[in-house]
GROMACS .gro file of C-alpha atoms in nm:
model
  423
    1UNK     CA    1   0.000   0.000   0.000
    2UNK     CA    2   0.139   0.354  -0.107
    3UNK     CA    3   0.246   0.557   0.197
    4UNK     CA    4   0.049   0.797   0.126
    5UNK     CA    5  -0.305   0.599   0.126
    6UNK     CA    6  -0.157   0.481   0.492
    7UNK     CA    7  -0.142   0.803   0.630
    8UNK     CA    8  -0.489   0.912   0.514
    9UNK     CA    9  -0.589   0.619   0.650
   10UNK     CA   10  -0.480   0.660   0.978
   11UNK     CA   11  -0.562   0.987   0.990
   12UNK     CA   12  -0.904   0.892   0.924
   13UNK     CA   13  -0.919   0.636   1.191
   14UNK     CA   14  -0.772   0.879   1.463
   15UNK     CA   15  -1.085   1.139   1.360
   16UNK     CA   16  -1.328   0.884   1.384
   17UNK     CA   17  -1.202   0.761   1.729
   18UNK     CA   18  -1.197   1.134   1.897
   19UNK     CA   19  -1.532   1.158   1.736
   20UNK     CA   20  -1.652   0.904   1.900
   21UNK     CA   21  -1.457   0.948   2.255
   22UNK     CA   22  -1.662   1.307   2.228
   23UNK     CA   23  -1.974   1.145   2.182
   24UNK     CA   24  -1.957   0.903   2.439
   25UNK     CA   25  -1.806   1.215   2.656
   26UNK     CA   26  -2.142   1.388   2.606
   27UNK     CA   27  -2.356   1.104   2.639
   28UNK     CA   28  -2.192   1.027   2.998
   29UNK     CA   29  -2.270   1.376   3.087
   30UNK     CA   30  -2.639   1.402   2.955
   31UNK     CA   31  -2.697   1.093   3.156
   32UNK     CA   32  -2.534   1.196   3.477
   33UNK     CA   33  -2.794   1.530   3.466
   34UNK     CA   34  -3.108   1.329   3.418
   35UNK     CA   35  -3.040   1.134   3.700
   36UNK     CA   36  -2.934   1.450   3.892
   37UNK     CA   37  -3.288   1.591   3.811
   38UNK     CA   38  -3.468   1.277   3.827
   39UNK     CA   39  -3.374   1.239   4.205
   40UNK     CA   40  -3.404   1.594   4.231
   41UNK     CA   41  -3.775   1.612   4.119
   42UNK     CA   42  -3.884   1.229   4.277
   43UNK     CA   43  -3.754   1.425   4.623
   44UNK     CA   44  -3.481   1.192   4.656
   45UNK     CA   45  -3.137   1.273   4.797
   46UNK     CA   46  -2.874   1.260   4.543
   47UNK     CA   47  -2.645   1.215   4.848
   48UNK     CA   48  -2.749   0.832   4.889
   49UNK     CA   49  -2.620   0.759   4.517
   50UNK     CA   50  -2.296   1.006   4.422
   51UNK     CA   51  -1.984   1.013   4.654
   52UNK     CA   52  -1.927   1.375   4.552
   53UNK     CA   53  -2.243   1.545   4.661
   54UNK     CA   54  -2.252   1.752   4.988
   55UNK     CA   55  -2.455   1.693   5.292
   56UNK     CA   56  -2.606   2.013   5.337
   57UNK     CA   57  -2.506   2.146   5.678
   58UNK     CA   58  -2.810   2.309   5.722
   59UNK     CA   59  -3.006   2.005   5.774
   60UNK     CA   60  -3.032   1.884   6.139
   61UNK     CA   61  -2.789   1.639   6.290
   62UNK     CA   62  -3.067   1.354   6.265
   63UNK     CA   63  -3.091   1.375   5.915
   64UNK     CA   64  -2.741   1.470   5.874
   65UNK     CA   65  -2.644   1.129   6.041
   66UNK     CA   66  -2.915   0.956   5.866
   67UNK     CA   67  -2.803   1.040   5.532
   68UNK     CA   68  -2.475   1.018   5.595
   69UNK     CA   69  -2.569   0.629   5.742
   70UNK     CA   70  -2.764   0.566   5.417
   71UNK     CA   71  -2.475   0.695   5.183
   72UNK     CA   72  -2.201   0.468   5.359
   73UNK     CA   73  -2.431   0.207   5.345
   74UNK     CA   74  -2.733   0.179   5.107
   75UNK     CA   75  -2.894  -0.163   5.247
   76UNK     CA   76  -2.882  -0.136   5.614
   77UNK     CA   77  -2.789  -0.477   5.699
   78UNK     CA   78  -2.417  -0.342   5.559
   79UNK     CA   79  -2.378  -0.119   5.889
   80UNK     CA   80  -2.061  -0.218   6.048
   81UNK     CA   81  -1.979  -0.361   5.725
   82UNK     CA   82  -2.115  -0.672   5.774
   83UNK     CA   83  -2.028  -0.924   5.505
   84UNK     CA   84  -2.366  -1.068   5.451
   85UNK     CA   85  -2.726  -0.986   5.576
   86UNK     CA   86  -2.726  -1.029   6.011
   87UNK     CA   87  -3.047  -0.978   6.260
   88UNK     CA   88  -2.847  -0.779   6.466
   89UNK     CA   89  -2.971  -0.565   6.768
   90UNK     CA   90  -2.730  -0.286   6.706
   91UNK     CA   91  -2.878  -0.231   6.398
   92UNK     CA   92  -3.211  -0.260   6.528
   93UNK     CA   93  -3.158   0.024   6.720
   94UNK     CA   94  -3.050   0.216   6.462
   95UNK     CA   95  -3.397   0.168   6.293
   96UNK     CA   96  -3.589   0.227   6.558
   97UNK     CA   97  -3.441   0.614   6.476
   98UNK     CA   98  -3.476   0.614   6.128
   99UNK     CA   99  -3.881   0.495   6.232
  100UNK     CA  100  -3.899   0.797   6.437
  101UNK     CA  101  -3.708   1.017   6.157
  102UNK     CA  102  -4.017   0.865   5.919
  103UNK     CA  103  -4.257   0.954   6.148
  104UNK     CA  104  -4.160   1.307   6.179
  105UNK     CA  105  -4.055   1.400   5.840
  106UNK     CA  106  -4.294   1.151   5.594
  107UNK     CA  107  -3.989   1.063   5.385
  108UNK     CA  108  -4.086   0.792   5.181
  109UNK     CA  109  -3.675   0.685   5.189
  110UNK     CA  110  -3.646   0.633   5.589
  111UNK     CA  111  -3.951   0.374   5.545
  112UNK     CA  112  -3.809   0.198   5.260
  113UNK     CA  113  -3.474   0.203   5.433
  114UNK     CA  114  -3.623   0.017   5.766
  115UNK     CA  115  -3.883  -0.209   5.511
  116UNK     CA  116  -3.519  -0.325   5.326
  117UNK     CA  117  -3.388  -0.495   5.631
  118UNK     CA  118  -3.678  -0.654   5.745
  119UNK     CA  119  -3.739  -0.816   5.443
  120UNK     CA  120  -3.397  -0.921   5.403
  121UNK     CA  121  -3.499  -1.186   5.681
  122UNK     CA  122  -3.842  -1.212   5.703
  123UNK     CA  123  -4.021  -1.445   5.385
  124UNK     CA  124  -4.367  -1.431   5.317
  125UNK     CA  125  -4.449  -1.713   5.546
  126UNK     CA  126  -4.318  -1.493   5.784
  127UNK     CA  127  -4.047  -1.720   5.908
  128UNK     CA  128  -3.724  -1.525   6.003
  129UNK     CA  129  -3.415  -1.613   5.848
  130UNK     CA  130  -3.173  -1.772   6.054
  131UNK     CA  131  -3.351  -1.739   6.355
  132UNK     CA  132  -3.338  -2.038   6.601
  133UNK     CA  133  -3.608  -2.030   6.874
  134UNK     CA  134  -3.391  -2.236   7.069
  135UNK     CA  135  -3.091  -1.998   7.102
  136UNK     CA  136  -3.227  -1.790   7.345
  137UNK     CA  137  -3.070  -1.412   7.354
  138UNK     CA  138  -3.204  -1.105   7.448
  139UNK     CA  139  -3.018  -0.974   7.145
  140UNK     CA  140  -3.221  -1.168   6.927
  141UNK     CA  141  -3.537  -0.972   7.022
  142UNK     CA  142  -3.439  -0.609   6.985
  143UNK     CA  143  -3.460  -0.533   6.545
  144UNK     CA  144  -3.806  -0.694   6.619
  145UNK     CA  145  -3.908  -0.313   6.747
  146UNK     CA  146  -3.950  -0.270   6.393
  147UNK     CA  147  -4.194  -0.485   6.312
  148UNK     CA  148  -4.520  -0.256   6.428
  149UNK     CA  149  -4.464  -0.002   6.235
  150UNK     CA  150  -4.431  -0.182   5.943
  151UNK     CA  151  -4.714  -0.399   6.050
  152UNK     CA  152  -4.956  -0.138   6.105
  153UNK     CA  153  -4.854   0.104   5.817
  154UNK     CA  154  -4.834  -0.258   5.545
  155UNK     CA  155  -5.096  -0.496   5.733
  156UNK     CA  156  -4.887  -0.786   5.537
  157UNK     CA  157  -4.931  -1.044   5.721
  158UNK     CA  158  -4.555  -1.190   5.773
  159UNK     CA  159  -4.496  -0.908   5.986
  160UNK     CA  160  -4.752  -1.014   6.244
  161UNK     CA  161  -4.644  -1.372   6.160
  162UNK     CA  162  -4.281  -1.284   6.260
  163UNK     CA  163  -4.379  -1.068   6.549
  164UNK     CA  164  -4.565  -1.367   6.732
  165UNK     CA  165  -4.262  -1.546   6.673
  166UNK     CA  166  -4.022  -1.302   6.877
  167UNK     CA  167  -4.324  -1.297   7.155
  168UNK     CA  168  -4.376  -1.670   7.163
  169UNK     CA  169  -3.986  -1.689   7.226
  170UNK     CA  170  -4.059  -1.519   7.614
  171UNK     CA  171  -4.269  -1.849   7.700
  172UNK     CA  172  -4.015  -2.029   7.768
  173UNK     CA  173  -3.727  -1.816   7.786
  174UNK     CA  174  -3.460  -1.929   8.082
  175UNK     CA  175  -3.494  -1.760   8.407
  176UNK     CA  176  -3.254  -1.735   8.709
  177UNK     CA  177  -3.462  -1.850   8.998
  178UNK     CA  178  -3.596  -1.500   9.136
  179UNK     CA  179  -3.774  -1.461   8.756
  180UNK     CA  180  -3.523  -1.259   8.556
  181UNK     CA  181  -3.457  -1.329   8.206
  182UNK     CA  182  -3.115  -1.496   8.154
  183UNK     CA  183  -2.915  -1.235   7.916
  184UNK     CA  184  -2.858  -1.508   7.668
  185UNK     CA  185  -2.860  -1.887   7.686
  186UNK     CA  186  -2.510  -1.928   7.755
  187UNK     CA  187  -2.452  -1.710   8.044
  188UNK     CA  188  -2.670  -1.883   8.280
  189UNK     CA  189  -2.814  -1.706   8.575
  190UNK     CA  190  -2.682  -1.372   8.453
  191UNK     CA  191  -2.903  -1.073   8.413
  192UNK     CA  192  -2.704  -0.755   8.205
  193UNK     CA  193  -2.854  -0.379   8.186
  194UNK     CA  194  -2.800  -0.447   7.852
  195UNK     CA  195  -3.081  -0.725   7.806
  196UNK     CA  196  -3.330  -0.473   7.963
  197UNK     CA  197  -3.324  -0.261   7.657
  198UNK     CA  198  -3.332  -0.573   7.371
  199UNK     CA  199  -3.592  -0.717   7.568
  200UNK     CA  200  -3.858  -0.541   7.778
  201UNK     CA  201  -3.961  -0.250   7.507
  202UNK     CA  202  -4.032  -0.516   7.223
  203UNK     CA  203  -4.171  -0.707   7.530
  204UNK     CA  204  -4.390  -0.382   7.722
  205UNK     CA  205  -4.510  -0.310   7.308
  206UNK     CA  206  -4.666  -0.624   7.233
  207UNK     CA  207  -4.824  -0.721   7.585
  208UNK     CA  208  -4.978  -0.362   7.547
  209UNK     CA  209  -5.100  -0.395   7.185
  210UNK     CA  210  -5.191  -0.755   7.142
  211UNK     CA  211  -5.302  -0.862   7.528
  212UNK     CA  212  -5.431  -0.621   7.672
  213UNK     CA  213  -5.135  -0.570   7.881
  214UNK     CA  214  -5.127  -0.866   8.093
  215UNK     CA  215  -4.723  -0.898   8.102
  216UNK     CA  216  -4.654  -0.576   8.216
  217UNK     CA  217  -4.587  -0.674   8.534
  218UNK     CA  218  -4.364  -0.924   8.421
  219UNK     CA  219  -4.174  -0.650   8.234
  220UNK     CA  220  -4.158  -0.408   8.548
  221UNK     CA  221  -4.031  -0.770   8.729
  222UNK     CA  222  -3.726  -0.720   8.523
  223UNK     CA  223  -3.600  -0.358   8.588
  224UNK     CA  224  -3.733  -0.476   8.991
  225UNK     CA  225  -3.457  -0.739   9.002
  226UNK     CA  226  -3.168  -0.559   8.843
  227UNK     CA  227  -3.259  -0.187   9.049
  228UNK     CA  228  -3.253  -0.456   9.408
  229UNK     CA  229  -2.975  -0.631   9.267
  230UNK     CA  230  -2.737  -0.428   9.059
  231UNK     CA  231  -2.733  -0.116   9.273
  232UNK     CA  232  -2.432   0.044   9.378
  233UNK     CA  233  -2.486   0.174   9.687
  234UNK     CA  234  -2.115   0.370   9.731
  235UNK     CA  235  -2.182   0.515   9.365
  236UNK     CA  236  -2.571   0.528   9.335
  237UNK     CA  237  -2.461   0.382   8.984
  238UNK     CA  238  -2.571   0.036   8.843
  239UNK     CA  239  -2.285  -0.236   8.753
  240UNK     CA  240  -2.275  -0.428   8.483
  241UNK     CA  241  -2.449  -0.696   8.600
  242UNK     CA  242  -2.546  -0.922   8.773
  243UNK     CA  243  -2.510  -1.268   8.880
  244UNK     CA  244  -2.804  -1.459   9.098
  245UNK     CA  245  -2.604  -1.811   9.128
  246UNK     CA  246  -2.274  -1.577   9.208
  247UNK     CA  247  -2.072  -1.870   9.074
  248UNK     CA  248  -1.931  -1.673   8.762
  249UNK     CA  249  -1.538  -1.564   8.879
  250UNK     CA  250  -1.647  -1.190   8.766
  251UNK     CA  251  -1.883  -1.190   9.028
  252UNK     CA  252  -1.900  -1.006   9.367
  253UNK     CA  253  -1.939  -1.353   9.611
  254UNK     CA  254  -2.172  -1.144   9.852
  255UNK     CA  255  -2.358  -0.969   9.592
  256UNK     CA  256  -2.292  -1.185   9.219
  257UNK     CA  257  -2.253  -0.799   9.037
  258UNK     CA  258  -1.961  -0.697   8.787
  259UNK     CA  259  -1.713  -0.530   8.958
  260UNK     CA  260  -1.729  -0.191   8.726
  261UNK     CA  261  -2.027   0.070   8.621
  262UNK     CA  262  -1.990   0.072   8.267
  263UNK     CA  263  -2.103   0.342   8.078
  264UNK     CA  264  -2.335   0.205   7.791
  265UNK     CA  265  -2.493  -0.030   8.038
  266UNK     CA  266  -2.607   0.286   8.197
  267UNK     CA  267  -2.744   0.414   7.938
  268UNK     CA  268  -2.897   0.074   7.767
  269UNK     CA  269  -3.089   0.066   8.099
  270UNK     CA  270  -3.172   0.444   8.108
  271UNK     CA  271  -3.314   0.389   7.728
  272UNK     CA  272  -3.500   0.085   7.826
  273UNK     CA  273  -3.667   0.252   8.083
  274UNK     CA  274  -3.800   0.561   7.919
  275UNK     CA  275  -3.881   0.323   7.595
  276UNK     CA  276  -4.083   0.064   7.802
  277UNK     CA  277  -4.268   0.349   7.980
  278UNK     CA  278  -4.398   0.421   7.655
  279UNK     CA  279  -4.676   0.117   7.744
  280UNK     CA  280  -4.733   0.137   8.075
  281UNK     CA  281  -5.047   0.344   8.157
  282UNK     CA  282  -5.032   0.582   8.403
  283UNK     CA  283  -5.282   0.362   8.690
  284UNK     CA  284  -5.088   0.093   8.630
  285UNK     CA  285  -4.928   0.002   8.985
  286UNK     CA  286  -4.587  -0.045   8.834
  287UNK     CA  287  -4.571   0.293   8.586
  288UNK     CA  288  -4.468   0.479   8.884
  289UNK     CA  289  -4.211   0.255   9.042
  290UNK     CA  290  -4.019   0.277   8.676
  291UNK     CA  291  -4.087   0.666   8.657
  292UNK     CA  292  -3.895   0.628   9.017
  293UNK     CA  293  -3.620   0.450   8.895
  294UNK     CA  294  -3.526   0.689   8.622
  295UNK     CA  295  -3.552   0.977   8.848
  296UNK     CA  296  -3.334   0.842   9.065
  297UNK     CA  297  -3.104   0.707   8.792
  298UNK     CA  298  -3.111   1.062   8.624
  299UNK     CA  299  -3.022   1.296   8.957
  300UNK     CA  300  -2.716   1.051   9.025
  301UNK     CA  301  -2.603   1.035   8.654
  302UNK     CA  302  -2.568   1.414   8.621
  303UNK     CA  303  -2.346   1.451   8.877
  304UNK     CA  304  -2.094   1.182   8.687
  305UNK     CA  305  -2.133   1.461   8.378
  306UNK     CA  306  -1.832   1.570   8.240
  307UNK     CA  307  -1.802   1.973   8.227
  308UNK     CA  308  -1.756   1.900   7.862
  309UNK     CA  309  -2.115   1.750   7.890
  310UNK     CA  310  -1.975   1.390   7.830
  311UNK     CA  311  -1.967   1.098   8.040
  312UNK     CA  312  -1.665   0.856   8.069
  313UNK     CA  313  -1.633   0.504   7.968
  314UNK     CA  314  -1.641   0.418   8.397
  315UNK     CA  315  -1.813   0.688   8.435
  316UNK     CA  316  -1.724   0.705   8.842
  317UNK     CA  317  -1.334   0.703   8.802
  318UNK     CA  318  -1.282   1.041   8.550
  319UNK     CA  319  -0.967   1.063   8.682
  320UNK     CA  320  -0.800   0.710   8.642
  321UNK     CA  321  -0.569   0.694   8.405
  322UNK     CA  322  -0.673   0.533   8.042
  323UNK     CA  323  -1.036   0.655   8.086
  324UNK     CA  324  -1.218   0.840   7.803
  325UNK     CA  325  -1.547   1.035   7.699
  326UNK     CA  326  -1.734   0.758   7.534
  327UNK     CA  327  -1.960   0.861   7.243
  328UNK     CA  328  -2.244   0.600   7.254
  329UNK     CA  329  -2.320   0.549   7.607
  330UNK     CA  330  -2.336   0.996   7.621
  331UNK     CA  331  -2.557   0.962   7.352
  332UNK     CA  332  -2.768   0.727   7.522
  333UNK     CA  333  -2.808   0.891   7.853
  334UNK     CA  334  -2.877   1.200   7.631
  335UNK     CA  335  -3.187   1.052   7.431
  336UNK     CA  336  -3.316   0.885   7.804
  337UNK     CA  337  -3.306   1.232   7.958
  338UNK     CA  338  -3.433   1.448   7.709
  339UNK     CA  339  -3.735   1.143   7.633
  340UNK     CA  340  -3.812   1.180   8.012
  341UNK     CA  341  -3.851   1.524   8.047
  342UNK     CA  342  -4.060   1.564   7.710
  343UNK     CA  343  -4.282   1.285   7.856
  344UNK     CA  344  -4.315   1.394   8.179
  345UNK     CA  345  -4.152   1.159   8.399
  346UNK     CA  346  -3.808   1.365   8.445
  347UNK     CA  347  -3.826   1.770   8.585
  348UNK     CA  348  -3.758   1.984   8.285
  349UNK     CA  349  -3.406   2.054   8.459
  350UNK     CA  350  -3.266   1.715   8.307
  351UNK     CA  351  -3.347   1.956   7.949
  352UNK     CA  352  -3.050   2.135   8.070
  353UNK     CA  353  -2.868   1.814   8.121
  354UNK     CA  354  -2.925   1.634   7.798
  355UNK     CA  355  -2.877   2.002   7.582
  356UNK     CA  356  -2.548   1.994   7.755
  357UNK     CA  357  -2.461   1.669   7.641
  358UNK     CA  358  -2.542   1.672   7.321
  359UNK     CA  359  -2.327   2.019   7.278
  360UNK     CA  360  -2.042   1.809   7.399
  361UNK     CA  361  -2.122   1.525   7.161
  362UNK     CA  362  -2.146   1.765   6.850
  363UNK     CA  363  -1.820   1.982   7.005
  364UNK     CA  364  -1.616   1.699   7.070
  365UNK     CA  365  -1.639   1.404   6.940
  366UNK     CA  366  -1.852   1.453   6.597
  367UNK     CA  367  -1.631   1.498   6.294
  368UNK     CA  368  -1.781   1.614   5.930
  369UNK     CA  369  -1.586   1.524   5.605
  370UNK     CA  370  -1.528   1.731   5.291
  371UNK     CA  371  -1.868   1.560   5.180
  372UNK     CA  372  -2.097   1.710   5.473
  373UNK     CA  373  -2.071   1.355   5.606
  374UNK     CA  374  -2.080   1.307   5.973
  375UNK     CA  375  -1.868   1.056   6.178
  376UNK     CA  376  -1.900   0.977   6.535
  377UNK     CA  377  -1.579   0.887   6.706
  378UNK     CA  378  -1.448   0.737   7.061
  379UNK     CA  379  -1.689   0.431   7.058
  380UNK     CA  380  -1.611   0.179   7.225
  381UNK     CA  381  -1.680  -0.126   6.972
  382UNK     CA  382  -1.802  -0.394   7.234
  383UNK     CA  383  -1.751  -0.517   7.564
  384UNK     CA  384  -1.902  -0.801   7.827
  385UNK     CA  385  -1.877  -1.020   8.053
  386UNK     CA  386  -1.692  -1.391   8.042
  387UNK     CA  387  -1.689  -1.560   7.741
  388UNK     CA  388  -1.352  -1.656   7.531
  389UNK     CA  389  -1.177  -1.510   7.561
  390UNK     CA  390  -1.263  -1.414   7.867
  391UNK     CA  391  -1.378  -1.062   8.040
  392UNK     CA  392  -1.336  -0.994   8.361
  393UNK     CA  393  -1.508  -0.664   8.378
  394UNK     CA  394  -1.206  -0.492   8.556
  395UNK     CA  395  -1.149  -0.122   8.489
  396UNK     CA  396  -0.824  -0.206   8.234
  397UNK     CA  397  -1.079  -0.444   8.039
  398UNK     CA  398  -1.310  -0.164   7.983
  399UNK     CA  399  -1.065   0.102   7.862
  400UNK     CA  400  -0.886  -0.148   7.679
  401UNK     CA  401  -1.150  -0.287   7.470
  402UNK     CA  402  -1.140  -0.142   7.087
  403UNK     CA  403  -1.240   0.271   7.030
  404UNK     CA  404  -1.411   0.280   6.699
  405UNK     CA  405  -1.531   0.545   6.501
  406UNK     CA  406  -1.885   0.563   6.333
  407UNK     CA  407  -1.935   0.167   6.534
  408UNK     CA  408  -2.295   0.114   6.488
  409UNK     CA  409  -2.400   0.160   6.847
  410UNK     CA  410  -2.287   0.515   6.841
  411UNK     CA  411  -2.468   0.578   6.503
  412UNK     CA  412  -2.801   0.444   6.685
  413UNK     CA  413  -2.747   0.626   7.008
  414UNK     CA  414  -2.662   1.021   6.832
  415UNK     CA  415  -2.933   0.955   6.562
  416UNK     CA  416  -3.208   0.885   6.884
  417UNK     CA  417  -3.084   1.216   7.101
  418UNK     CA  418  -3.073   1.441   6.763
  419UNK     CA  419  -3.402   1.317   6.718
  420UNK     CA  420  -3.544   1.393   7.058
  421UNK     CA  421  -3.383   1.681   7.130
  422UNK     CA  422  -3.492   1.801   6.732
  423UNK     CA  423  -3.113   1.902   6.685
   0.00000   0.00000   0.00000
């Protein structure tokens, strides 16, 4: 071939490639505006789909953190980056806000967000995936919370199917001998502050709503035995737990508690209080013995507050070295407080209290990225009680146990105090 035809050739190929690289080019960008203005005119947030677009600040933290949630994670059974879908508690939590941030704002995308997970689990049979009657936990209880709403908003069936299901699993859930619920199966005897809240709203909800309320007192039994039994009487704090058989080497031999206050145990206790009132009517004998107990939990608590408005991971020894402001158990004790003033059962002093609190929580330990996204820091990831390995509840577990940022039960716990507090 002449060298001449070759170049021409080539020439022509070059053109027809950068014609087409242009086209495509334009294409791309046409596309990427209709979807812009699609989610702009269906009312969705273009946050949830593009990395690149902002978080407005001027939205309030709740929806701040829930978008910022939904962005990180579109299906909610990824929070905490959980490989595959898990019935997790933590989560469940976090949907009880996002139910509450439905509620108040008629979003269609905070429904569909909390309708995903469920049905990630729950068939139309109603059967629950993975879910083993026989493996008693309180854990296993708590994402059930989400189940009336989308029950009564639905009326599909499953949901009531699935409900009964997480009800029928009280009948014949284990008991230490004095009537409390066991924390899970495999710590026998052992009642936590953290089983209170994964058990006794879901529990106080569907007594009230579905039988006339006959298991209330069986709910107030619980916060009864862990108030008598948990008690710190030096601290007028609550440990851990606590232990009925007093066999488990963590355990106080006179008294079977932990030997530390933790701070999240606090405030799962705190939460499960002011949640559980929620079904207790106010002649019912025991309504006022639980209004009691969070009064009296509430006046000792604010005198552990930080002048930063924070709390500490053992929230009695500030000073020890290793201790830190912890982000979810503030948070909790936050949303309890400011719940139990705007309900009535707390003096509108414990306002002041929670305001505080939350000002420390957004001051402190809140970060926001070049996206508008907010992150939570200083979490502390997990802690307990035996096991393996095994936790001995001693002041170096606690502060040694992993700080996390944006850890899902510090997403749960801010989202439910911006909420409250309408930040």
């Amino acid at each position: 071939m002449p060298n001449i035809v070759r170049y021409k050739l080539e020439l022509l190929n070059k053109k027809t490639i950068n014609q087409m690289k242009h086209n495509f080019q334009n294409l791309f960008i046409c596309l990427g505006l209709l979807i812009f203005v699609n989610l702009r005119v269906s009312g969705q947030n273009p946050v949830e789909t593009k990395n690149s677009i902002v978080i407005p600040s001027s939205l309030k933290w709740s929806e701040r953190m829930a978008l910022s949630i939904m962005k990180r994670h579109p299906e909610a059974w990824q929070i905490d980056n959980h490989p595959e879908p898990k019935w997790d508690y933590k989560i469940g939590m976090i949907l009880t806000g996002y139910e509450k941030l439905y509620n108040k704002t008629k979003d269609p995308k905070y429904f569909d967000y909390i309708k995903g997970y469920a049905d990630k689990f729950i068939d139309e049979a109603g059967t629950i995936k993975n879910f083993d009657p026989s493996n008693h936990s309180l854990d296993n209880i708590n994402a059930g919370k989400i189940l009336f709403g989308l029950y009564n908003k639905t009326k599909e069936e499953k949901y009531l199917t699935a409900l009964k299901t997480l009800r029928k699993n009280f009948d014949d859930y284990p008991r230490t001998q004095s009537g409390g619920f066991w924390h899970k199966k495999i710590y026998p005897n052992q009642m936590w502050l953290d089983g209170l809240y994964m058990g006794e709203p879901f529990y106080a909800r569907y007594t009230s709503e579905f039988e006339k309320g006959e298991k209330l007192n069986d709910v107030a039994h619980q916060f009864e035995l862990l108030h008598d039994h948990a008690f710190d009487k030096k601290t007028g704090l609550y440990f851990h737990a606590w232990d009925e058989s007093k066999q488990m080497p963590w355990a106080n031999k006179e008294t079977g508690t932990a030997p530390h206050v933790w701070l999240r145990a606090l405030g799962w206790y705190a939460m499960a209080l002011v949640d559980a009132l929620d079904y207790f009517p106010k002649n019912h004998p025991k309504q006022k013995e639980l209004v009691q107990y969070l009064n009296e939990l509430a006046t000792v608590v604010s005198k552990y507050q930080d002048p930063s408005g924070l709390w500490y991971q053992v929230p009695d020894l500030p000073n020890k070295k290793g201790n830190y402001w912890e982000a979810s158990g503030s948070s909790m004790l936050v949303y309890a407080f400011a719940k139990g003033v705007h309900k009535g059962y707390l003096p509108v002093k414990f306002q002041k209290v929670a305001n505080k609190g939350f000002n420390g929580l957004t001051g402190k330990l809140i970060k926001v990225d070049k996206y508008g996204e907010i992150h939570i820091t200083q979490v502390c990831a997990s802690a307990g009680l035996g096991g393996n390995p095994y936790r001995d509840g001693s002041f170096e577990y606690y502060i040694n146990e992993k700080i996390t940022t944006d850890n899902s039960h510090g997403l749960g716990a801010f989202l439910l105090a911006a909420i409250e507090l309408n930040k």
